GROMACS .gro file of C-alpha atoms in nm:
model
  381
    1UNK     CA    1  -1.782  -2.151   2.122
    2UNK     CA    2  -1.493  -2.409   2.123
    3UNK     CA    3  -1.299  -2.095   2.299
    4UNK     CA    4  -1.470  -2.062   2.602
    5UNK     CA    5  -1.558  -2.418   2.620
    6UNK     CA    6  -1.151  -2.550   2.605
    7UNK     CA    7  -1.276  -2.866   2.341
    8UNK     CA    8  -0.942  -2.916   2.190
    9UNK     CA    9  -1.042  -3.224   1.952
   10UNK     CA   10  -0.713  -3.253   1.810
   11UNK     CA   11  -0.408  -3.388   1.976
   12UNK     CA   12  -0.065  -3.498   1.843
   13UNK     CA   13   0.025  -3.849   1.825
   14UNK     CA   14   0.401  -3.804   1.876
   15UNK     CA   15   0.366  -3.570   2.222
   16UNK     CA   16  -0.012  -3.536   2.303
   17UNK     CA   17  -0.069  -3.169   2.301
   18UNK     CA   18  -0.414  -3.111   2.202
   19UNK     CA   19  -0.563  -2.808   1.935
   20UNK     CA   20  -0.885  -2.604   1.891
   21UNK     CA   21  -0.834  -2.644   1.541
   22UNK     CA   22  -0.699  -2.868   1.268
   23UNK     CA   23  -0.457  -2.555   1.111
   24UNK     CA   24  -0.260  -2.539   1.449
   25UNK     CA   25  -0.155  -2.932   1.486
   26UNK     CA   26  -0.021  -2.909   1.118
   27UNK     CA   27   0.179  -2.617   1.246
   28UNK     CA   28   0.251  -2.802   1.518
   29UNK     CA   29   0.369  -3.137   1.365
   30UNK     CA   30   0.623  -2.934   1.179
   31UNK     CA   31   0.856  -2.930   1.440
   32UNK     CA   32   0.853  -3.261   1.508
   33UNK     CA   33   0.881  -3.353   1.120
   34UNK     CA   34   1.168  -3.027   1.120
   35UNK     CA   35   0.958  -2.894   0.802
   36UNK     CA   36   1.029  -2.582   0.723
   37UNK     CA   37   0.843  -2.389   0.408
   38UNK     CA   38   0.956  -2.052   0.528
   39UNK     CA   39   1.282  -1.903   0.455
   40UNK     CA   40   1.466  -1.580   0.535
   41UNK     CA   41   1.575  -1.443   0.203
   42UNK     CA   42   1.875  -1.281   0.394
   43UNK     CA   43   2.021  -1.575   0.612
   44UNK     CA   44   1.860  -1.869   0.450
   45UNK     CA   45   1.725  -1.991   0.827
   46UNK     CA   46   1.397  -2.156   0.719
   47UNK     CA   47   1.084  -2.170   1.022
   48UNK     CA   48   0.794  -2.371   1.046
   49UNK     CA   49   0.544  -2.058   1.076
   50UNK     CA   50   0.514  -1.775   0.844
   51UNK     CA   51   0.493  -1.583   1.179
   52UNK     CA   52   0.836  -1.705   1.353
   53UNK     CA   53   0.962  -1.574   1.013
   54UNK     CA   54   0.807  -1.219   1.048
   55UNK     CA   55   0.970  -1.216   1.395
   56UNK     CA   56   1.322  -1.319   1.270
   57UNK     CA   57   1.357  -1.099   1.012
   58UNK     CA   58   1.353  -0.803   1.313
   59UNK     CA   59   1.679  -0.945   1.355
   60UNK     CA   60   1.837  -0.823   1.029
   61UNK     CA   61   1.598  -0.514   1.061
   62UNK     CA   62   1.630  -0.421   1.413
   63UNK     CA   63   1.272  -0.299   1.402
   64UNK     CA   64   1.087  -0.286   1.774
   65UNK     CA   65   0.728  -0.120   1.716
   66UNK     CA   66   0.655  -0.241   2.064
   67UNK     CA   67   0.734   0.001   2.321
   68UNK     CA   68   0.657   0.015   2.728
   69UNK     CA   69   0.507   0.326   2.846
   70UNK     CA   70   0.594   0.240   3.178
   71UNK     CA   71   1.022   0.210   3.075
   72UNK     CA   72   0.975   0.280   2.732
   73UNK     CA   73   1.205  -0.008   2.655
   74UNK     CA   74   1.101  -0.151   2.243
   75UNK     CA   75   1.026  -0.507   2.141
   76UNK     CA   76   1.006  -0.667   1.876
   77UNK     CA   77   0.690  -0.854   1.884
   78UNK     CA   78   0.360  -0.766   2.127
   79UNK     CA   79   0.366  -1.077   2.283
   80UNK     CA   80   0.726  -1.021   2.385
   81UNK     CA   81   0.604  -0.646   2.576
   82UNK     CA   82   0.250  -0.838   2.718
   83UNK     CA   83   0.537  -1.021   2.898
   84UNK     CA   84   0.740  -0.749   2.951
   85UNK     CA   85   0.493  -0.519   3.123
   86UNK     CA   86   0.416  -0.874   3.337
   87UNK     CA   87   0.711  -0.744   3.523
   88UNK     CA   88   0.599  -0.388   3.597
   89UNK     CA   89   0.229  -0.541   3.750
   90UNK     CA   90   0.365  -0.910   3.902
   91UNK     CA   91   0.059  -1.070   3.815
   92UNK     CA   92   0.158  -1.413   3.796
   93UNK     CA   93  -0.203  -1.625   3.801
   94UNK     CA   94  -0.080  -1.978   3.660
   95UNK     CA   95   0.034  -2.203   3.931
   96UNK     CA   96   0.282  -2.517   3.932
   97UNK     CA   97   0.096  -2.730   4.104
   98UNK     CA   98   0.472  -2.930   4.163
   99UNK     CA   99   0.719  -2.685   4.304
  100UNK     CA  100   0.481  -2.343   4.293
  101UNK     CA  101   0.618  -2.116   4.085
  102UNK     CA  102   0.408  -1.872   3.911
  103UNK     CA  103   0.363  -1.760   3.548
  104UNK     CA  104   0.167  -1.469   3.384
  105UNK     CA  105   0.107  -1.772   3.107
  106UNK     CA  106  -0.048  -2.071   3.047
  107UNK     CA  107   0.248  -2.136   2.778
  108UNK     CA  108   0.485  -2.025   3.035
  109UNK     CA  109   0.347  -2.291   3.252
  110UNK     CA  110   0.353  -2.525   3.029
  111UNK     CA  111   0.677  -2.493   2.915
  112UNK     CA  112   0.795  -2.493   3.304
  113UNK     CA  113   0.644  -2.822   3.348
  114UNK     CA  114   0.908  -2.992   3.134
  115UNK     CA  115   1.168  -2.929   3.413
  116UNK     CA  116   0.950  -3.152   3.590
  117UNK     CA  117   0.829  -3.415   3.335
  118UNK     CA  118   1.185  -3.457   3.129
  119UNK     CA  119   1.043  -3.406   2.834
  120UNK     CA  120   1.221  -3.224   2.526
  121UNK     CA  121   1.037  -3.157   2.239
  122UNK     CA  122   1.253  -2.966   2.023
  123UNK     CA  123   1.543  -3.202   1.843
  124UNK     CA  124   1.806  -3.088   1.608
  125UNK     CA  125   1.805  -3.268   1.284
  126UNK     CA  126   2.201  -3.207   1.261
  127UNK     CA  127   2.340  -3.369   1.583
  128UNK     CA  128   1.977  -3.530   1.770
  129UNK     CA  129   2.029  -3.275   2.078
  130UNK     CA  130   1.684  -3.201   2.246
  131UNK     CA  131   1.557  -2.915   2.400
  132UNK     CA  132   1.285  -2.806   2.604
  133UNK     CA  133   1.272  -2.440   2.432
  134UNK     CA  134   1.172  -2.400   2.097
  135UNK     CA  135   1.409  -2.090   2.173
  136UNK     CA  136   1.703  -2.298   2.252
  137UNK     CA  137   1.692  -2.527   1.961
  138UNK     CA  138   1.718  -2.179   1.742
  139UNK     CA  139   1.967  -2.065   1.897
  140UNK     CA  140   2.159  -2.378   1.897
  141UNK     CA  141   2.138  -2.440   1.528
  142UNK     CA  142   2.330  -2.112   1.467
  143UNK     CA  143   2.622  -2.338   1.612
  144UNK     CA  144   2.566  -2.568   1.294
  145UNK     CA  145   2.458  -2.285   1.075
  146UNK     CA  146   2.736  -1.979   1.177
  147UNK     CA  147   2.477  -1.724   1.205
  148UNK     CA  148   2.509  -1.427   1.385
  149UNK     CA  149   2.268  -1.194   1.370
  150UNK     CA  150   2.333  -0.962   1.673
  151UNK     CA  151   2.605  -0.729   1.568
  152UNK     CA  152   2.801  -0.464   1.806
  153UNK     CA  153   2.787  -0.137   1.712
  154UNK     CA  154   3.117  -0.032   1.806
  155UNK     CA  155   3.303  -0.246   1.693
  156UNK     CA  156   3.147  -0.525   1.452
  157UNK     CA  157   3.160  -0.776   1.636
  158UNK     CA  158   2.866  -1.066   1.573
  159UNK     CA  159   2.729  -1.300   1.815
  160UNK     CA  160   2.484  -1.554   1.748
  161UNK     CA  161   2.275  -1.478   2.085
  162UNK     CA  162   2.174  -1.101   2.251
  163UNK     CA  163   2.306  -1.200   2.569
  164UNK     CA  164   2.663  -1.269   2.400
  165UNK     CA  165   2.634  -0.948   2.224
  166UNK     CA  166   2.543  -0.771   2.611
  167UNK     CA  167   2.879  -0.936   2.775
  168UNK     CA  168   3.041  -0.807   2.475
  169UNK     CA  169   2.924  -0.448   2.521
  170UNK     CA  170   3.086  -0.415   2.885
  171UNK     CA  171   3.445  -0.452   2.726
  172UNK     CA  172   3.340  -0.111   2.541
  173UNK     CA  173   3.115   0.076   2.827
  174UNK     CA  174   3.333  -0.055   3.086
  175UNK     CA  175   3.037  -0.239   3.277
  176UNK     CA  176   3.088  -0.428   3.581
  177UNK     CA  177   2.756  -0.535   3.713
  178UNK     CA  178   2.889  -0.795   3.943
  179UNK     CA  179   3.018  -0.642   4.231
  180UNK     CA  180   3.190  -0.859   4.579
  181UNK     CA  181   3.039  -0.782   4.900
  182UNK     CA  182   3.350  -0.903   5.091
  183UNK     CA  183   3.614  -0.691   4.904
  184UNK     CA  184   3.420  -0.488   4.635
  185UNK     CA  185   3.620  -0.622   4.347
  186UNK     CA  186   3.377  -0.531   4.018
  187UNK     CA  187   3.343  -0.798   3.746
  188UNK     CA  188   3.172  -0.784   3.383
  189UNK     CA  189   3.100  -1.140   3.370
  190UNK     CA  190   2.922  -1.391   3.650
  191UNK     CA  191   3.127  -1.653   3.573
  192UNK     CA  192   3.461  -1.404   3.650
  193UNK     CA  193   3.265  -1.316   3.988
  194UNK     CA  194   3.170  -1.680   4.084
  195UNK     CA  195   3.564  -1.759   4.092
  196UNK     CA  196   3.634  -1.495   4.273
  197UNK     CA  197   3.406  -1.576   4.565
  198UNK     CA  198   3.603  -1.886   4.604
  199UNK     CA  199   3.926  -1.676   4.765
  200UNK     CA  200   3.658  -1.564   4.992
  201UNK     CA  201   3.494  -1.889   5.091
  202UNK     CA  202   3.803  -2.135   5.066
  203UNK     CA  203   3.606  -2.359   4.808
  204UNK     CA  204   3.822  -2.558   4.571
  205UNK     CA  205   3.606  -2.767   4.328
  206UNK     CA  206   3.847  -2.918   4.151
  207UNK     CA  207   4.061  -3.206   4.225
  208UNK     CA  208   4.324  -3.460   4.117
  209UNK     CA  209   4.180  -3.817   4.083
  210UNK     CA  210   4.531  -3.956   4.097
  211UNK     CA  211   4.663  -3.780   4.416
  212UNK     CA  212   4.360  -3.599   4.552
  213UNK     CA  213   4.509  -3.208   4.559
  214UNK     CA  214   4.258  -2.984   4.561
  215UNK     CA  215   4.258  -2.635   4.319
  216UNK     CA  216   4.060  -2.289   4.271
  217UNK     CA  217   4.098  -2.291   3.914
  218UNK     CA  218   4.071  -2.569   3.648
  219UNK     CA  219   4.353  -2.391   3.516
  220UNK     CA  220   4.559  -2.500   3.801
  221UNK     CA  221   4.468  -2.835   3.790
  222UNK     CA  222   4.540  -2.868   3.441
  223UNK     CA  223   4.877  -2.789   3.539
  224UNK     CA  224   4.963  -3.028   3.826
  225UNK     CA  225   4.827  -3.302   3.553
  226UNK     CA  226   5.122  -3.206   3.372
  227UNK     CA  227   5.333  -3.345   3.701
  228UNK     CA  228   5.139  -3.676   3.637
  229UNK     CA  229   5.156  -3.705   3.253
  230UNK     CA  230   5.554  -3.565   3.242
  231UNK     CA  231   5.388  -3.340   2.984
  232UNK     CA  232   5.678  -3.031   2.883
  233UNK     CA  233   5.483  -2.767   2.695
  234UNK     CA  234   5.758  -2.532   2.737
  235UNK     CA  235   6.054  -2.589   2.558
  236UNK     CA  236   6.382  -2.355   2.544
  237UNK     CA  237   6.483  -2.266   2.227
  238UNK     CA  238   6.893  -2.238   2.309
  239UNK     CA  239   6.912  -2.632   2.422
  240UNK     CA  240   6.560  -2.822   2.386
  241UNK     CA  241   6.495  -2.831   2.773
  242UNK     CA  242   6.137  -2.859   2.824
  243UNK     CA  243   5.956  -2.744   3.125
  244UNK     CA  244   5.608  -2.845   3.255
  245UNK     CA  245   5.549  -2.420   3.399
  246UNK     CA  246   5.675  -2.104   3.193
  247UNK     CA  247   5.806  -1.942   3.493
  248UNK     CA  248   6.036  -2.295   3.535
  249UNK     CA  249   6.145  -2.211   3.134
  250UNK     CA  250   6.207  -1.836   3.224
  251UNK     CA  251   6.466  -1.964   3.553
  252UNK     CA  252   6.628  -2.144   3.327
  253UNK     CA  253   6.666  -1.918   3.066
  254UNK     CA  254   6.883  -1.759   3.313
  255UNK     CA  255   7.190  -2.027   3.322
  256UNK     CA  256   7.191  -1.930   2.988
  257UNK     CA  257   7.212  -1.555   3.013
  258UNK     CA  258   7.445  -1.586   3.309
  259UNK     CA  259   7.410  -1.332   3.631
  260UNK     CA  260   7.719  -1.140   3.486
  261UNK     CA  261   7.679  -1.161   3.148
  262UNK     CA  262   7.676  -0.808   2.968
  263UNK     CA  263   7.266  -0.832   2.911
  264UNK     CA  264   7.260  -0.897   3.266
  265UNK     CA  265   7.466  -0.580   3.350
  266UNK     CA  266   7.288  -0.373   3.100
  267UNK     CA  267   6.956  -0.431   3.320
  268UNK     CA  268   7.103  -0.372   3.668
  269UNK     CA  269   7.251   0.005   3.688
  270UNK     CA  270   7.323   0.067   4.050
  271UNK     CA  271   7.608  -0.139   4.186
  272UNK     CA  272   7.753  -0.159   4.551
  273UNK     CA  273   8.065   0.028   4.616
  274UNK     CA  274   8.150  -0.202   4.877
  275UNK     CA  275   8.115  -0.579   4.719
  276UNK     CA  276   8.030  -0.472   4.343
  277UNK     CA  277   7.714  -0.633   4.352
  278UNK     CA  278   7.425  -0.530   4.091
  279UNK     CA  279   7.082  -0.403   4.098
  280UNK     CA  280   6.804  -0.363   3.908
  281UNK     CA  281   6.661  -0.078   4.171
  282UNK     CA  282   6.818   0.134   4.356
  283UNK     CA  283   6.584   0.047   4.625
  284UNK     CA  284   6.730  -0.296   4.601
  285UNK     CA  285   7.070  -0.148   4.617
  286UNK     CA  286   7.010   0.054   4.952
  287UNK     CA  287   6.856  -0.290   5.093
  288UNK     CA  288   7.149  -0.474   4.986
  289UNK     CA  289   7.427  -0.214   5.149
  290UNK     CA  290   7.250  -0.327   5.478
  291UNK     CA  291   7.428  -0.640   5.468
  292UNK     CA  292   7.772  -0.406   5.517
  293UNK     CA  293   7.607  -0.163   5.734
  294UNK     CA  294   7.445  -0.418   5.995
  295UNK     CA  295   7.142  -0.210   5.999
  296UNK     CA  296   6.805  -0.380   6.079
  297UNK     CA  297   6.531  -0.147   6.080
  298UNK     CA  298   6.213  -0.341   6.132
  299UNK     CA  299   6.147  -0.494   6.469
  300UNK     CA  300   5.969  -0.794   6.556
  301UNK     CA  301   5.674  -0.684   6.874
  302UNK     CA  302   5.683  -1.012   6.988
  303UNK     CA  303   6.025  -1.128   7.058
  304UNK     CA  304   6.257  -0.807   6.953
  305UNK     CA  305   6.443  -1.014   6.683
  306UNK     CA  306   6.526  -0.731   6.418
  307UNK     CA  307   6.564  -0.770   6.016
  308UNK     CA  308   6.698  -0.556   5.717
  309UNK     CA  309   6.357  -0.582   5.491
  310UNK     CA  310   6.012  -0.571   5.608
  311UNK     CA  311   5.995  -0.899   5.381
  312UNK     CA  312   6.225  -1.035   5.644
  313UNK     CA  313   5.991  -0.929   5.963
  314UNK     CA  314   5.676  -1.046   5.773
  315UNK     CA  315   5.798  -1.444   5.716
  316UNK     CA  316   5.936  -1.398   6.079
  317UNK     CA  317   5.634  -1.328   6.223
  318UNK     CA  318   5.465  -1.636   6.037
  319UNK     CA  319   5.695  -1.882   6.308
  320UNK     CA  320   5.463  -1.670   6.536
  321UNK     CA  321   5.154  -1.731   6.391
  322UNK     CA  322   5.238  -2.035   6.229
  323UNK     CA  323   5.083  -1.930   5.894
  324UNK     CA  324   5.166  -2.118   5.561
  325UNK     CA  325   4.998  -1.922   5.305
  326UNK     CA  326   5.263  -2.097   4.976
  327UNK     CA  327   5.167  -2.429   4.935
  328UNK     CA  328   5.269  -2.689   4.713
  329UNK     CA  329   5.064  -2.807   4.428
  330UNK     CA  330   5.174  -3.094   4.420
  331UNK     CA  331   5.178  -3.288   4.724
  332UNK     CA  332   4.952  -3.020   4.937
  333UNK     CA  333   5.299  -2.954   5.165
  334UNK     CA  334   5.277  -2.583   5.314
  335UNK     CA  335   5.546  -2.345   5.344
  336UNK     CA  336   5.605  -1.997   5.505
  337UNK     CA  337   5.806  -1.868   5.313
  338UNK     CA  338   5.822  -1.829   4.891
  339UNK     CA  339   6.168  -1.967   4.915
  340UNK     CA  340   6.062  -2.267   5.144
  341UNK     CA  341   5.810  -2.361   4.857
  342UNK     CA  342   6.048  -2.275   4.574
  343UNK     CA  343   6.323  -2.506   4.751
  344UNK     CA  344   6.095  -2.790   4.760
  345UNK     CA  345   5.914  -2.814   4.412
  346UNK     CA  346   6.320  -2.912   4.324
  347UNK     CA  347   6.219  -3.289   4.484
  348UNK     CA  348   5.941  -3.276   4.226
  349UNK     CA  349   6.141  -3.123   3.959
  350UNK     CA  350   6.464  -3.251   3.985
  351UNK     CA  351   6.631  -2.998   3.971
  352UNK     CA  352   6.948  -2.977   4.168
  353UNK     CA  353   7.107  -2.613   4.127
  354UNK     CA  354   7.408  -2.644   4.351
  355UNK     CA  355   7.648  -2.829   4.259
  356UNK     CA  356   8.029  -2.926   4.462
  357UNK     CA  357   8.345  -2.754   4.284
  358UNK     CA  358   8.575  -3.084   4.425
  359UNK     CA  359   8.370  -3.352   4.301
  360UNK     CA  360   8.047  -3.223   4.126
  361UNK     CA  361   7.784  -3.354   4.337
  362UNK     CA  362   7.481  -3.175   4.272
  363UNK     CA  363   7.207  -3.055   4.561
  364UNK     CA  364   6.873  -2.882   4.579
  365UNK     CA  365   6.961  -2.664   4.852
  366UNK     CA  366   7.273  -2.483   4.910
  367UNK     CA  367   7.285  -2.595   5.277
  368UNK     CA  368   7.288  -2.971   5.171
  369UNK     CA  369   7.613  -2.827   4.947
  370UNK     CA  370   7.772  -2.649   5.275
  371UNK     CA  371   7.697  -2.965   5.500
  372UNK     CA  372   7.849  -3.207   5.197
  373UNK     CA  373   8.171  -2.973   5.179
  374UNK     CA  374   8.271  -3.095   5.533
  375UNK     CA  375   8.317  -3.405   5.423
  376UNK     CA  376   8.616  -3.232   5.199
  377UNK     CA  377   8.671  -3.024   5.440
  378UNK     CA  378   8.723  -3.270   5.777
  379UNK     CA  379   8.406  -3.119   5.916
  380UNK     CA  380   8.530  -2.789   5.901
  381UNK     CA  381   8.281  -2.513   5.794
   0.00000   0.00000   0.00000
């Protein structure tokens, strides 16, 4: 009669959730207590209920007697398909009377109204984190404990939760879920497809708190700290020069190779028969002979100025459009060009590549060389 009249006479002291009967608030004080009489013979994970036991040992099993007739997808427990088939009907009768979201529960309910009221039941007896899922805690012990008790198939791989395991699967099935509406770029992972929406919408979340420049990536900012800290993580192993970029360690790696040293010449086959000069491609080679030939190919449609490489037209047209798509991570400055940008991370680098054969001034750009060598020269060019 206590059913269908709700008299729950016993409550908990520590949280105030009431019981029909005296058996269910000892259960319940266990995990506040974090007793735990039953143990998995096969892990060692120990559970307050003889029936949370039952239900974990699936895990090592993979048992699911539960199956929907409707998708004929299997569960492991028949409380787990009563919610499952919730999905198929959309009966949701238990209201929050806060926000108004729906449940097919009471428990459900319940356990929604903790995003409301704070509270977190569930504490780890390791580390003192709280949770609001009973759920959560579990799966956040395996963190203390190393268990992993969702294996892949294909390959072995363990995870400690199925949804790990289901990301993990998409590297073998070749999966991409996630697709871009803008672009229709495919991703396996939602946190791979949330960056990439930011080339789309021009977000950049993270920024400098010493000089304010904004990135996509953390990555990115992590290394424009390094212009802040003078951290080097890139060191060359011929003279000790560190670097705070790889691609800063590879350039250099070049003064040490030399442009005609025989490794160099090994890697560029086609030469010029006019100058000599050496090539990688001979692509590049029939680009280059247009510097003998005169020939400029690609037209500009807005003021006929003509260029030997369509790389030429395209940063043409950008004094046209005024487009600045390099910019400097740094200092935020914007350049049209590649070589603009490259050309000015030297004022944050140092570096000073040119350097005067008379007296050995050095210079980041080769025009501040050609204008110094007037002064040697009596202002002649």
């Amino acid at each position: 009669m206590q059913m269908h009249t709700d008299n729950k006479h016993y409550s908990c002291e520590i949280c105030g959730s009431t019981f029909l009967i005296h058996s269910a608030l000892k259960k319940h004080i266990r995990t506040h207590i974090g007793y735990k009489p039953h143990i998995c013979e096969v892990c060692g994970t120990g559970f307050a209920q003889d029936c949370h036991l039952k239900r974990h040992m699936q895990t090592h099993t993979g048992e699911k007697p539960y199956s929907c007739q409707i998708c004929s997808l299997s569960f492991t427990t028949n409380s787990d398909l009563t919610v499952h088939i919730q999905k198929h009907t959309g009966i949701k009768p238990f209201a929050c009377e806060v926000c108004g979201s729906t449940f097919s529960y009471t428990s459900a309910l319940k356990t929604h109204l903790r995003t409301h009221t704070g509270e977190k039941p569930y504490s780890c007896e390791v580390c003192g984190s709280t949770f609001t899922h009973g759920s959560t805690l579990t799966t956040h012990m395996r963190t203390h404990t190393g268990e992993k008790p969702y294996p892949c198939e294909v390959c072995g791989s363990a995870f400690s939760t199925s949804s790990d395991r289901k990301k993990h699967m998409r590297k073998h099935t070749g999966e991409k879920p996630y697709s871009c509406k803008v672009c229709g770029s495919a991703f396996a992972s939602s946190s791979y497809f949330k960056k990439h929406m930011l080339i789309h919408t021009g977000e950049k979340p993270h920024s400098c708190a010493l000089c304010g420049s904004v990135f996509l990536f953390y990555s990115a900012l992590e290394t424009h700290m390094r212009m802040h800290t003078g951290e080097k993580p890139y060191s060359c192993e011929v003279c000790g020069a560190a670097f705070a970029r790889n691609h800063y360690l590879k350039r250099h790696m070049k003064t040490h190779t030399g442009e005609n040293g025989t490794e160099m010449k090994a890697e560029k086959p086609y030469s010029c028969e006019v100058c000599g000069s050496a090539f990688v491609r001979n692509s590049d080679l029939n680009t280059h002979i247009r510097i003998h030939t005169g020939e400029k190919p690609y037209l500009c449609t807005v003021c006929d100025s003509a260029f030997s490489t369509n790389s030429g037209l395209n940063a043409h047209l950008r004094t046209h459009t005024g487009e600045k798509p390099y910019s400097c991570e740094v200092c935020g400055s914007a350049f049209a060009t590649y070589s603009g940008l490259k050309m000015h991370l030297r004022t944050h680098t140092g570096e000073k590549p040119y350097s005067c054969e008379v007296c050995f001034s050095k210079f980041t750009a080769n025009s501040a060389l050609n204008k110094h060598m007037r002064r040697h020269t009596g202002g002649r060019t």
